[in-house]
Amino acid sequence: MIQGKNILIGITGGIAAYKIPLLVRLLRKAGANVQVILTPAAKDFVTPLTLATLSGQPVHTGFFDAENGRWNSHVELGLWADLLLIAPATANTLAKMVYGIADNYLLTVCLSARCQVMAAPAMDLDMYRHPATRQNIEALKQRGIQIIAAGTGELASGLCGEGRMEEPEAIFDVIRQHFATRQRFAGKKVLVSAGPTHEAIDPVRFIGNYSSGRMGIALAESFARQGAEVDLVLGPTHLSTHHPAIRTHAVSSAQQMLDQCLFHFEQADITVMTAAVADFRPQTSASQKIKKTDAGLQLRLEPTVDILKTLGERKEDHQILIGFALETENGEANALKKLKSKNLDFVVLNMATEPGAGFGHNTNKISIIPKDGQIYHFPLKSKDEVAADILDHIARIIPAQGQ
Ligand code: CTP
């Protein structure tokens, strides 16, 4: 898969830079064309000569090649790359990437690259868990940049914790996986719903739930990275995504979510309904703010439409329809009921009672329950990794449906 691919590696100024020559070697052995950019700070950690020797290409260190009197075209290099990997990615470089700062050659190439960008952060544990770094990493993820999360272990500072760059072999595997799966969903139209719905009580109050939409956004981004065109119907949340292959349709109520889902469903090859749709809404919504009274307030609620069930009734044989089941008890039995009653290809079960699973976490623990009765259990993983597992499962059932 890596044979003949153009891989551009940007090395920034961190001690983990010493591991990159090994990665270059692995990529070259697998048949990739590798070029390397060193930031000024990176040159203190690893020499251009080592990298030029291993990559078989001159190393880029700045805008000007004084020796040959040439200007290095960042645009050309950005377009050459099938993949741009920044490793190690320091906190400083991650922050600059968020703001589009282009004060060195690597950052300028980052702005010109049209290919997938990956970053492997490496820094001390306090820097890694600092809210500024966490937010920057989140912002880059939302932009479609794949973050190869740092591992835990001994750090150069002598401290022990999270912030260690992934080993070259693990990064190599991520790259291999990227090229193996990147066009898996090319030409497919995907509909994903995500987030909560808000059911208005009056102009300033609503009934809602704690869903952040993170799981659905992670799925939409994984599909987009693997070549699909995605319509994301997104309930009210502070999260967003800016991947160019994702069209976001912001909605508020269950009714609006239903309308948008129905509008896009017919065209969709694959639909994944992760949204936490309110099951009930106030029968009437007051047009003015309801005033407080000593008598209290009784709200009459009526059921909303089950969107997934409605889609299940309209589903054609060539379409794949997947639902989520959030349960607090009798998980498998309840999920199986939803699988059948909503006419799904499989249901993703997550137990709200499991630590780290369900709403508001960056992690999730799921089981996939397909029609054949076999149940696949997965350990607690980041929502990006959970999305990858779900996509793997979908990729497996596409051919089974004769596509
Ligand atoms: N769902 C939907 N429309 C609704 C309610 C749920 O499309 N009005 C979808 C969810 O997006 C999810 C699946 O149905 O994919 C299951 O949702 P869940 O809340 O677990 O179950 P419900 O069907 O609402 O049943 P219950 O609340 O009784 O568990």
mmCIF file of C-alpha atoms in Angstrom, residues 150-359:
data_model
loop_
_atom_site.group_PDB
_atom_site.id
_atom_site.type_symbol
_atom_site.label_atom_id
_atom_site.label_comp_id
_atom_site.label_asym_id
_atom_site.label_seq_id
_atom_site.Cartn_x
_atom_site.Cartn_y
_atom_site.Cartn_z
ATOM 1 C CA ALA A 150 1.237 10.366 22.373
ATOM 2 C CA GLY A 151 1.806 7.334 24.561
ATOM 3 C CA THR A 152 2.667 7.034 28.222
ATOM 4 C CA GLY A 153 6.135 6.251 29.527
ATOM 5 C CA GLU A 154 9.441 7.706 30.603
ATOM 6 C CA LEU A 155 10.007 11.193 29.217
ATOM 7 C CA ALA A 156 13.272 12.942 28.403
ATOM 8 C CA SER A 157 12.728 15.201 31.422
ATOM 9 C CA GLY A 158 12.973 12.186 33.700
ATOM 10 C CA LEU A 159 9.267 12.427 34.521
ATOM 11 C CA CYS A 160 6.946 9.596 33.685
ATOM 12 C CA GLY A 161 3.569 10.132 32.020
ATOM 13 C CA GLU A 162 1.693 10.938 28.830
ATOM 14 C CA GLY A 163 3.500 12.851 26.096
ATOM 15 C CA ARG A 164 5.905 10.338 24.616
ATOM 16 C CA MET A 165 5.810 10.241 20.806
ATOM 17 C CA GLU A 166 4.584 6.951 19.425
ATOM 18 C CA GLU A 167 7.369 4.581 18.411
ATOM 19 C CA PRO A 168 8.432 4.669 14.718
ATOM 20 C CA GLU A 169 6.999 1.174 14.141
ATOM 21 C CA ALA A 170 3.587 2.269 15.476
ATOM 22 C CA ILE A 171 3.630 5.426 13.324
ATOM 23 C CA PHE A 172 4.570 3.284 10.334
ATOM 24 C CA ASP A 173 1.502 1.104 11.033
ATOM 25 C CA VAL A 174 -0.773 4.162 11.181
ATOM 26 C CA ILE A 175 0.592 5.277 7.790
ATOM 27 C CA ARG A 176 0.143 1.809 6.314
ATOM 28 C CA GLN A 177 -3.401 1.687 7.651
ATOM 29 C CA HIS A 178 -4.083 5.133 6.168
ATOM 30 C CA PHE A 179 -3.147 4.054 2.656
ATOM 31 C CA ALA A 180 -4.925 0.706 3.071
ATOM 32 C CA THR A 181 -8.227 2.286 4.022
ATOM 33 C CA ARG A 182 -8.188 5.757 2.590
ATOM 34 C CA GLN A 183 -10.393 5.165 -0.418
ATOM 35 C CA ARG A 184 -12.543 2.454 1.148
ATOM 36 C CA PHE A 185 -15.671 4.617 1.030
ATOM 37 C CA ALA A 186 -14.864 6.594 -2.123
ATOM 38 C CA GLY A 187 -18.040 7.354 -4.065
ATOM 39 C CA LYS A 188 -20.253 6.494 -1.092
ATOM 40 C CA LYS A 189 -22.776 8.931 0.289
ATOM 41 C CA VAL A 190 -23.058 8.765 4.053
ATOM 42 C CA LEU A 191 -25.616 10.286 6.398
ATOM 43 C CA VAL A 192 -24.675 10.687 10.068
ATOM 44 C CA SER A 193 -26.838 12.205 12.777
ATOM 45 C CA ALA A 194 -25.211 13.435 15.964
ATOM 46 C CA GLY A 195 -25.748 15.403 19.135
ATOM 47 C CA PRO A 196 -28.817 16.043 21.252
ATOM 48 C CA THR A 197 -32.099 17.653 20.302
ATOM 49 C CA HIS A 198 -33.703 20.545 22.167
ATOM 50 C CA GLU A 199 -37.471 20.519 22.569
ATOM 51 C CA ALA A 200 -38.727 23.998 23.326
ATOM 52 C CA ILE A 201 -40.814 24.674 26.453
ATOM 53 C CA ASP A 202 -40.870 28.414 25.812
ATOM 54 C CA PRO A 203 -38.527 30.838 23.981
ATOM 55 C CA VAL A 204 -35.805 30.434 26.649
ATOM 56 C CA ARG A 205 -36.161 26.869 27.946
ATOM 57 C CA PHE A 206 -35.982 23.410 26.499
ATOM 58 C CA ILE A 207 -35.860 19.696 27.274
ATOM 59 C CA GLY A 208 -32.486 18.280 26.245
ATOM 60 C CA ASN A 209 -29.839 15.740 27.155
ATOM 61 C CA TYR A 210 -26.095 15.545 27.788
ATOM 62 C CA SER A 211 -25.025 14.311 24.337
ATOM 63 C CA SER A 212 -22.061 16.292 22.925
ATOM 64 C CA GLY A 213 -22.200 14.811 19.410
ATOM 65 C CA ARG A 214 -18.541 13.742 19.681
ATOM 66 C CA MET A 215 -19.133 10.118 18.631
ATOM 67 C CA GLY A 216 -21.093 11.121 15.524
ATOM 68 C CA ILE A 217 -18.556 13.765 14.547
ATOM 69 C CA ALA A 218 -15.729 11.210 14.934
ATOM 70 C CA LEU A 219 -17.658 8.869 12.619
ATOM 71 C CA ALA A 220 -18.350 11.610 10.059
ATOM 72 C CA GLU A 221 -14.651 12.544 10.032
ATOM 73 C CA SER A 222 -13.525 8.915 9.646
ATOM 74 C CA PHE A 223 -15.893 8.420 6.709
ATOM 75 C CA ALA A 224 -14.668 11.657 5.117
ATOM 76 C CA ARG A 225 -11.031 10.662 5.563
ATOM 77 C CA GLN A 226 -11.788 7.371 3.847
ATOM 78 C CA GLY A 227 -13.255 8.990 0.767
ATOM 79 C CA ALA A 228 -16.992 9.307 1.532
ATOM 80 C CA GLU A 229 -19.173 12.346 0.998
ATOM 81 C CA VAL A 230 -20.887 12.995 4.315
ATOM 82 C CA ASP A 231 -24.063 14.805 5.355
ATOM 83 C CA LEU A 232 -23.885 15.432 9.091
ATOM 84 C CA VAL A 233 -27.187 16.341 10.736
ATOM 85 C CA LEU A 234 -26.013 17.918 13.959
ATOM 86 C CA GLY A 235 -28.068 18.839 16.989
ATOM 87 C CA PRO A 236 -27.134 21.791 19.225
ATOM 88 C CA THR A 237 -23.568 21.337 20.529
ATOM 89 C CA HIS A 238 -20.408 23.355 21.037
ATOM 90 C CA LEU A 239 -18.492 20.914 18.809
ATOM 91 C CA SER A 240 -18.153 21.273 15.063
ATOM 92 C CA THR A 241 -16.147 19.850 12.189
ATOM 93 C CA HIS A 242 -14.634 21.499 9.154
ATOM 94 C CA HIS A 243 -13.548 18.610 6.968
ATOM 95 C CA PRO A 244 -14.149 19.646 3.336
ATOM 96 C CA ALA A 245 -16.019 16.393 2.563
ATOM 97 C CA ILE A 246 -18.558 16.950 5.371
ATOM 98 C CA ARG A 247 -21.680 19.098 4.905
ATOM 99 C CA THR A 248 -23.058 19.994 8.320
ATOM 100 C CA HIS A 249 -26.802 20.640 8.681
ATOM 101 C CA ALA A 250 -27.439 22.250 12.047
ATOM 102 C CA VAL A 251 -30.790 21.410 13.638
ATOM 103 C CA SER A 252 -32.355 21.960 17.013
ATOM 104 C CA SER A 253 -35.495 19.854 17.531
ATOM 105 C CA ALA A 254 -36.324 16.214 16.803
ATOM 106 C CA GLN A 255 -38.741 17.395 14.099
ATOM 107 C CA GLN A 256 -35.992 19.396 12.350
ATOM 108 C CA MET A 257 -33.644 16.412 12.635
ATOM 109 C CA LEU A 258 -36.317 14.167 11.107
ATOM 110 C CA ASP A 259 -36.842 16.580 8.206
ATOM 111 C CA GLN A 260 -33.113 16.781 7.440
ATOM 112 C CA CYS A 261 -32.602 13.021 7.782
ATOM 113 C CA LEU A 262 -35.532 12.278 5.467
ATOM 114 C CA PHE A 263 -34.194 14.785 2.964
ATOM 115 C CA HIS A 264 -30.764 13.103 2.738
ATOM 116 C CA PHE A 265 -31.680 9.468 3.423
ATOM 117 C CA GLU A 266 -32.787 8.403 -0.049
ATOM 118 C CA GLN A 267 -29.373 9.287 -1.528
ATOM 119 C CA ALA A 268 -27.395 7.747 1.325
ATOM 120 C CA ASP A 269 -25.598 4.426 0.853
ATOM 121 C CA ILE A 270 -24.823 4.288 4.558
ATOM 122 C CA THR A 271 -26.696 5.944 7.430
ATOM 123 C CA VAL A 272 -25.501 6.002 11.011
ATOM 124 C CA MET A 273 -27.849 7.458 13.576
ATOM 125 C CA THR A 274 -25.839 8.411 16.648
ATOM 126 C CA ALA A 275 -28.031 11.328 17.718
ATOM 127 C CA ALA A 276 -29.608 11.302 21.150
ATOM 128 C CA VAL A 277 -33.051 12.286 19.935
ATOM 129 C CA ALA A 278 -35.507 13.410 22.609
ATOM 130 C CA ASP A 279 -38.249 10.800 22.955
ATOM 131 C CA PHE A 280 -40.762 13.360 24.221
ATOM 132 C CA ARG A 281 -41.463 17.010 23.613
ATOM 133 C CA PRO A 282 -43.822 19.506 25.273
ATOM 134 C CA GLN A 283 -47.240 19.220 23.673
ATOM 135 C CA THR A 284 -47.291 22.976 23.266
ATOM 136 C CA SER A 285 -44.445 25.438 23.364
ATOM 137 C CA ALA A 286 -45.321 28.807 24.934
ATOM 138 C CA SER A 287 -44.700 31.805 22.689
ATOM 139 C CA GLN A 288 -43.670 33.978 25.662
ATOM 140 C CA LYS A 289 -41.439 33.142 28.614
ATOM 141 C CA ILE A 290 -43.468 31.214 31.212
ATOM 142 C CA LYS A 291 -43.644 33.202 34.462
ATOM 143 C CA LYS A 292 -43.002 31.531 37.780
ATOM 144 C CA THR A 293 -46.010 30.919 40.018
ATOM 145 C CA ASP A 294 -46.394 29.360 43.440
ATOM 146 C CA ALA A 295 -48.697 26.737 41.944
ATOM 147 C CA GLY A 296 -45.741 25.106 40.077
ATOM 148 C CA LEU A 297 -45.898 23.997 36.477
ATOM 149 C CA GLN A 298 -47.135 20.843 34.826
ATOM 150 C CA LEU A 299 -45.807 20.022 31.381
ATOM 151 C CA ARG A 300 -47.697 17.629 29.121
ATOM 152 C CA LEU A 301 -45.293 15.746 26.900
ATOM 153 C CA GLU A 302 -46.013 13.931 23.655
ATOM 154 C CA PRO A 303 -43.766 11.410 21.892
ATOM 155 C CA THR A 304 -41.490 12.574 19.076
ATOM 156 C CA VAL A 305 -41.215 10.597 15.857
ATOM 157 C CA ASP A 306 -38.674 7.748 16.016
ATOM 158 C CA ILE A 307 -36.419 8.929 13.187
ATOM 159 C CA LEU A 308 -34.419 5.724 12.897
ATOM 160 C CA LYS A 309 -37.551 3.591 12.763
ATOM 161 C CA THR A 310 -38.956 5.833 10.044
ATOM 162 C CA LEU A 311 -35.741 5.439 8.025
ATOM 163 C CA GLY A 312 -35.813 1.664 8.647
ATOM 164 C CA GLU A 313 -39.286 1.496 7.070
ATOM 165 C CA ARG A 314 -38.001 3.276 3.962
ATOM 166 C CA LYS A 315 -34.687 1.454 3.717
ATOM 167 C CA GLU A 316 -33.895 -0.249 0.399
ATOM 168 C CA ASP A 317 -31.822 -3.454 0.186
ATOM 169 C CA HIS A 318 -28.687 -1.669 -1.025
ATOM 170 C CA GLN A 319 -28.729 0.763 1.910
ATOM 171 C CA ILE A 320 -26.933 0.154 5.181
ATOM 172 C CA LEU A 321 -28.631 1.464 8.301
ATOM 173 C CA ILE A 322 -26.964 1.544 11.694
ATOM 174 C CA GLY A 323 -28.335 2.668 15.028
ATOM 175 C CA PHE A 324 -26.937 3.222 18.485
ATOM 176 C CA ALA A 325 -28.467 1.932 21.685
ATOM 177 C CA LEU A 326 -27.654 3.676 24.930
ATOM 178 C CA GLU A 327 -28.753 1.453 27.765
ATOM 179 C CA THR A 328 -28.488 1.355 31.535
ATOM 180 C CA GLU A 329 -29.710 -2.246 31.997
ATOM 181 C CA ASN A 330 -30.297 -5.418 29.927
ATOM 182 C CA GLY A 331 -28.070 -3.941 27.228
ATOM 183 C CA GLU A 332 -27.873 -6.805 24.770
ATOM 184 C CA ALA A 333 -31.552 -7.746 24.977
ATOM 185 C CA ASN A 334 -32.685 -4.145 24.523
ATOM 186 C CA ALA A 335 -30.214 -3.540 21.691
ATOM 187 C CA LEU A 336 -31.450 -6.674 19.902
ATOM 188 C CA LYS A 337 -35.021 -5.415 20.154
ATOM 189 C CA LYS A 338 -33.963 -2.107 18.560
ATOM 190 C CA LEU A 339 -32.056 -3.950 15.833
ATOM 191 C CA LYS A 340 -35.220 -5.802 14.810
ATOM 192 C CA SER A 341 -37.889 -3.175 15.415
ATOM 193 C CA LYS A 342 -35.939 -0.487 13.517
ATOM 194 C CA ASN A 343 -34.819 -2.775 10.648
ATOM 195 C CA LEU A 344 -31.089 -2.153 11.160
ATOM 196 C CA ASP A 345 -28.013 -3.880 9.747
ATOM 197 C CA PHE A 346 -26.357 -3.588 13.102
ATOM 198 C CA VAL A 347 -26.693 -1.763 16.348
ATOM 199 C CA VAL A 348 -23.884 -0.247 18.382
ATOM 200 C CA LEU A 349 -24.534 -0.800 22.058
ATOM 201 C CA ASN A 350 -23.015 1.443 24.702
ATOM 202 C CA MET A 351 -23.845 1.116 28.364
ATOM 203 C CA ALA A 352 -24.253 4.488 30.101
ATOM 204 C CA THR A 353 -23.251 2.756 33.341
ATOM 205 C CA GLU A 354 -19.749 1.741 32.126
ATOM 206 C CA PRO A 355 -16.991 4.130 33.280
ATOM 207 C CA GLY A 356 -15.735 6.231 30.347
ATOM 208 C CA ALA A 357 -18.621 5.258 28.027
ATOM 209 C CA GLY A 358 -21.597 7.216 26.723
ATOM 210 C CA PHE A 359 -22.219 10.972 26.906
#
